[in-house]
Amino acid sequence: GVRFYTYISTLHLVMEAVAENNKKLIILDRPNPNGHYIDGPILENNFKSFVGMHPIPIVHGMTIGELGIMINKEGWLKNKINCDLKVIPIENYDRNIIYDLPEKPSPNLPNKKSINLYPSLCLFEQTPISIGRGTEMQFQIIGNPDWKKTDFKFKPKSMSGAKSPKHLNEICNGIDLRNSPLLNEINLEWIIYAYNKSKNKTSFFRSGFNRLAGNDKLKEQIINGLSEKEIKLSWKKGIENFKSIRSKYLLYN
């Protein structure tokens, strides 16, 4: 249920290949574990990449089937080509229920908590801050060796799904988010806090951060000291416009 989770980018490319070869694509729809809210900036065209191919917010609140229909009908495929698409819907689905998935969607998303925190913590991937890759707490903790000593510490190690994690074999001082409340919005307070805590602010944001954000504004807003509330106010118009477009493609209440 997140723009930079690249399964939807793979779906986009599959839809193009299917259309170009005059085949039919069937999507067996599935629950979106972050389907209960919509949040984040809309991706701007100049920042399209494999981690963001569509003008949608970071958290879009759609199933993969609904999004496939949207991609098709909005003409987002190459040369506005149309895919012969059929979606098999989920029975008795309620997007406002937070589902426990029967299998983890990724080695680095091991449980419901990590999935819930993923939209907020993935932005840290393009900063010096570890989000727990190389531990058993992936996307449930944040930390850095340069932070002042904290009660919570962790040491990333090479492991399946994280052969060379950030800060490999270094002790990271950090924050344990495993007992934080479940989110129904993106939390920006953590990345604002981490930026303000950084010793070297000029190298905090790495080259791929704007691709994750979908624009070059979020980085500048954090650098310029805007609050979470002020930043989110700048997203409001784009989200409302997206909701209007999205409503045409919803298969479930």
mmCIF file of N, CA and C in Angstrom, residues 2 14-15 17 25 30 51-52 62-63 66 76 78-79 82 115 120 195-196 206-207 210 230 246:
data_model
loop_
_atom_site.group_PDB
_atom_site.id
_atom_site.type_symbol
_atom_site.label_atom_id
_atom_site.label_comp_id
_atom_site.label_asym_id
_atom_site.label_seq_id
_atom_site.Cartn_x
_atom_site.Cartn_y
_atom_site.Cartn_z
ATOM 1 N N VAL A 2 2.070 1.169 -0.460
ATOM 2 C CA VAL A 2 2.989 2.304 -0.398
ATOM 3 C C VAL A 2 3.611 2.529 -1.775
ATOM 4 N N VAL A 14 4.660 -5.134 -16.085
ATOM 5 C CA VAL A 14 3.955 -6.333 -16.557
ATOM 6 C C VAL A 14 2.750 -5.930 -17.401
ATOM 7 N N MET A 15 2.008 -4.922 -16.957
ATOM 8 C CA MET A 15 0.841 -4.449 -17.715
ATOM 9 C C MET A 15 1.250 -3.958 -19.103
ATOM 10 N N ALA A 17 3.943 -4.928 -20.831
ATOM 11 C CA ALA A 17 4.359 -6.090 -21.621
ATOM 12 C C ALA A 17 3.157 -6.890 -22.098
ATOM 13 N N LEU A 25 -4.267 -9.960 -18.660
ATOM 14 C CA LEU A 25 -3.681 -10.017 -17.322
ATOM 15 C C LEU A 25 -4.790 -10.172 -16.283
ATOM 16 N N ARG A 30 -5.696 -8.636 -3.313
ATOM 17 C CA ARG A 30 -5.301 -9.006 -1.957
ATOM 18 C C ARG A 30 -5.459 -7.790 -1.046
ATOM 19 N N VAL A 51 11.148 3.446 -7.926
ATOM 20 C CA VAL A 51 10.566 3.548 -6.581
ATOM 21 C C VAL A 51 9.406 4.542 -6.535
ATOM 22 N N GLY A 52 8.940 4.944 -7.703
ATOM 23 C CA GLY A 52 7.780 5.825 -7.781
ATOM 24 C C GLY A 52 7.465 6.135 -9.229
ATOM 25 N N MET A 62 -5.214 1.988 -1.589
ATOM 26 C CA MET A 62 -5.863 1.176 -2.616
ATOM 27 C C MET A 62 -5.295 -0.242 -2.577
ATOM 28 N N THR A 63 -6.082 -1.192 -3.042
ATOM 29 C CA THR A 63 -5.541 -2.534 -3.249
ATOM 30 C C THR A 63 -4.754 -2.531 -4.555
ATOM 31 N N GLU A 66 -7.212 -2.418 -7.480
ATOM 32 C CA GLU A 66 -7.746 -1.078 -7.724
ATOM 33 C C GLU A 66 -6.701 -0.191 -8.390
ATOM 34 N N TRP A 76 -1.609 5.840 -17.738
ATOM 35 C CA TRP A 76 -0.249 5.964 -17.216
ATOM 36 C C TRP A 76 0.723 4.975 -17.843
ATOM 37 N N LYS A 78 2.903 3.226 -20.909
ATOM 38 C CA LYS A 78 3.680 3.797 -22.006
ATOM 39 C C LYS A 78 2.806 4.039 -23.223
ATOM 40 N N ASN A 79 2.897 5.236 -23.771
ATOM 41 C CA ASN A 79 2.112 5.638 -24.948
ATOM 42 C C ASN A 79 0.605 5.481 -24.721
ATOM 43 N N ASN A 82 -3.394 0.385 -23.599
ATOM 44 C CA ASN A 82 -4.393 -0.174 -22.689
ATOM 45 C C ASN A 82 -4.156 -1.661 -22.489
ATOM 46 N N ILE A 115 5.294 -3.404 8.999
ATOM 47 C CA ILE A 115 4.491 -2.982 7.848
ATOM 48 C C ILE A 115 3.831 -1.638 8.128
ATOM 49 N N SER A 120 6.601 5.444 7.037
ATOM 50 C CA SER A 120 7.290 6.533 7.731
ATOM 51 C C SER A 120 8.801 6.326 7.779
ATOM 52 N N TYR A 195 17.201 14.587 11.656
ATOM 53 C CA TYR A 195 17.939 15.634 10.933
ATOM 54 C C TYR A 195 18.498 16.658 11.920
ATOM 55 N N ASN A 196 17.673 17.106 12.837
ATOM 56 C CA ASN A 196 18.116 18.113 13.804
ATOM 57 C C ASN A 196 19.220 17.579 14.711
ATOM 58 N N ARG A 206 20.653 11.848 1.233
ATOM 59 C CA ARG A 206 21.410 11.266 0.130
ATOM 60 C C ARG A 206 20.689 11.487 -1.192
ATOM 61 N N SER A 207 21.349 11.117 -2.279
ATOM 62 C CA SER A 207 20.874 11.492 -3.616
ATOM 63 C C SER A 207 19.501 10.931 -3.956
ATOM 64 N N ASN A 210 14.974 12.430 -2.759
ATOM 65 C CA ASN A 210 13.897 13.096 -3.498
ATOM 66 C C ASN A 210 13.065 12.115 -4.314
ATOM 67 N N GLU A 230 3.028 21.887 9.351
ATOM 68 C CA GLU A 230 3.210 22.798 8.215
ATOM 69 C C GLU A 230 3.499 22.024 6.933
ATOM 70 N N ARG A 246 -9.187 8.759 -7.335
ATOM 71 C CA ARG A 246 -9.188 7.408 -6.755
ATOM 72 C C ARG A 246 -10.593 6.847 -6.615
#
